[in-house]
Coordinates of C-alpha atoms in Angstrom, one line a residue:
M1 CA 152.6 94.5 -75.3
T2 CA 153.5 92.4 -78.4
I3 CA 154.4 89.2 -78.6
Q4 CA 157.9 89.1 -80.7
T5 CA 156.8 86.1 -83.0
A6 CA 159.9 84.3 -82.4
K7 CA 158.6 83.5 -78.8
L8 CA 155.4 81.9 -79.5
S9 CA 155.1 79.3 -77.7
D10 CA 153.2 76.7 -80.2
P11 CA 156.0 75.9 -83.0
S12 CA 153.2 75.6 -85.8
V13 CA 151.4 79.1 -84.5
R14 CA 154.8 80.6 -85.1
A15 CA 155.5 79.3 -88.1
F16 CA 151.8 80.5 -89.2
V17 CA 152.3 83.8 -87.9
T18 CA 156.1 84.0 -89.9
A19 CA 154.5 82.8 -93.1
V20 CA 151.6 85.6 -92.5
N21 CA 154.1 88.3 -92.0
A22 CA 156.4 87.4 -94.5
H23 CA 153.7 87.0 -97.1
D24 CA 155.2 83.8 -97.9
R25 CA 152.1 81.9 -99.4
E26 CA 154.2 78.7 -100.5
G27 CA 155.6 78.5 -96.8
F28 CA 151.8 79.1 -95.2
L29 CA 150.3 76.0 -97.7
S30 CA 152.9 74.1 -96.8
L31 CA 151.7 74.4 -92.9
L32 CA 148.4 73.3 -93.2
A33 CA 147.5 69.8 -93.2
P34 CA 145.5 68.2 -96.4
G35 CA 142.0 69.0 -96.3
A36 CA 142.5 72.2 -93.7
T37 CA 139.8 74.6 -93.1
M38 CA 139.0 77.2 -91.4
A39 CA 136.5 79.9 -90.1
D40 CA 135.7 83.4 -90.3
D41 CA 133.7 85.5 -87.7
G42 CA 132.0 81.7 -87.1
S43 CA 131.2 81.2 -90.6
D44 CA 133.3 78.6 -92.4
R45 CA 134.9 79.8 -95.7
D46 CA 137.1 78.7 -98.4
L47 CA 140.2 78.6 -97.2
D48 CA 141.9 79.1 -100.8
E49 CA 139.4 82.3 -101.6
W50 CA 140.1 83.5 -97.8
I51 CA 143.7 83.4 -97.3
D52 CA 144.2 85.1 -100.9
R53 CA 142.0 87.6 -100.4
E54 CA 142.2 88.2 -96.3
I55 CA 146.0 87.9 -96.1
F56 CA 148.2 87.4 -99.3
S57 CA 146.4 90.2 -102.1
S58 CA 146.4 92.7 -99.3
H59 CA 149.5 92.2 -97.5
G60 CA 147.8 90.9 -93.9
H61 CA 150.1 91.0 -90.8
M62 CA 149.7 90.1 -87.4
E63 CA 150.9 91.7 -84.3
V64 CA 150.2 89.1 -81.1
D65 CA 149.2 90.5 -78.1
N66 CA 148.8 87.3 -75.8
E67 CA 148.3 83.6 -76.4
S68 CA 146.7 80.9 -74.3
H69 CA 146.2 77.0 -74.5
G70 CA 150.0 76.1 -75.0
G71 CA 150.5 78.8 -77.5
R72 CA 147.2 77.8 -79.5
A73 CA 144.9 80.6 -79.0
L74 CA 145.9 84.2 -79.7
V75 CA 145.1 87.5 -79.5
A76 CA 146.5 89.4 -82.2
R77 CA 146.1 93.4 -84.1
Y78 CA 145.9 92.1 -87.5
R79 CA 146.0 94.4 -90.7
N80 CA 145.4 94.5 -94.3
D81 CA 145.0 96.5 -97.2
T82 CA 141.2 96.2 -97.3
W83 CA 140.2 96.4 -93.8
G84 CA 143.1 98.3 -91.7
E85 CA 143.7 97.3 -88.3
M86 CA 141.2 95.2 -86.2
R87 CA 141.9 93.5 -83.1
T88 CA 141.4 89.7 -83.3
T89 CA 140.8 86.4 -82.2
W90 CA 143.0 83.2 -83.1
S91 CA 142.5 79.6 -82.4
F92 CA 144.6 76.5 -84.0
T93 CA 143.7 72.8 -84.3
V94 CA 147.5 71.2 -84.6
E95 CA 147.9 67.7 -85.6
D96 CA 150.3 65.2 -84.3
D97 CA 152.4 65.8 -87.2
G98 CA 152.3 69.2 -86.2
R99 CA 150.3 70.7 -89.5
I100 CA 147.5 72.8 -89.3
S101 CA 143.7 71.1 -89.3
R102 CA 142.2 73.8 -88.8
F103 CA 142.2 77.6 -87.4
E104 CA 139.5 80.1 -86.6
T105 CA 139.9 83.6 -86.3
G106 CA 137.2 86.8 -85.5
Q107 CA 137.1 90.1 -84.1
A108 CA 138.4 90.5 -80.1

């Protein structure tokens, strides 16, 4: 069962998923804290390069199956033009100002 994006608990994570699914790169970047970092399958990646390749140039889309840790951990079906669909986990570090300073993703 999919959780509607509008019903995700954490407002920053909800905005992140919304921006990914709308292919809104500018909106996505505005959610990130200065110097934000990310990891994919346990390895730190260059954030700008990764989001261009895995989200924006390849039409990434997230369908959230469940959330935990107050909405800051997700299990989602993620698909893009490069890899097709896969079951993924996402975890987010959100600062006091609501911006995301780190996210980690990987295959579930």
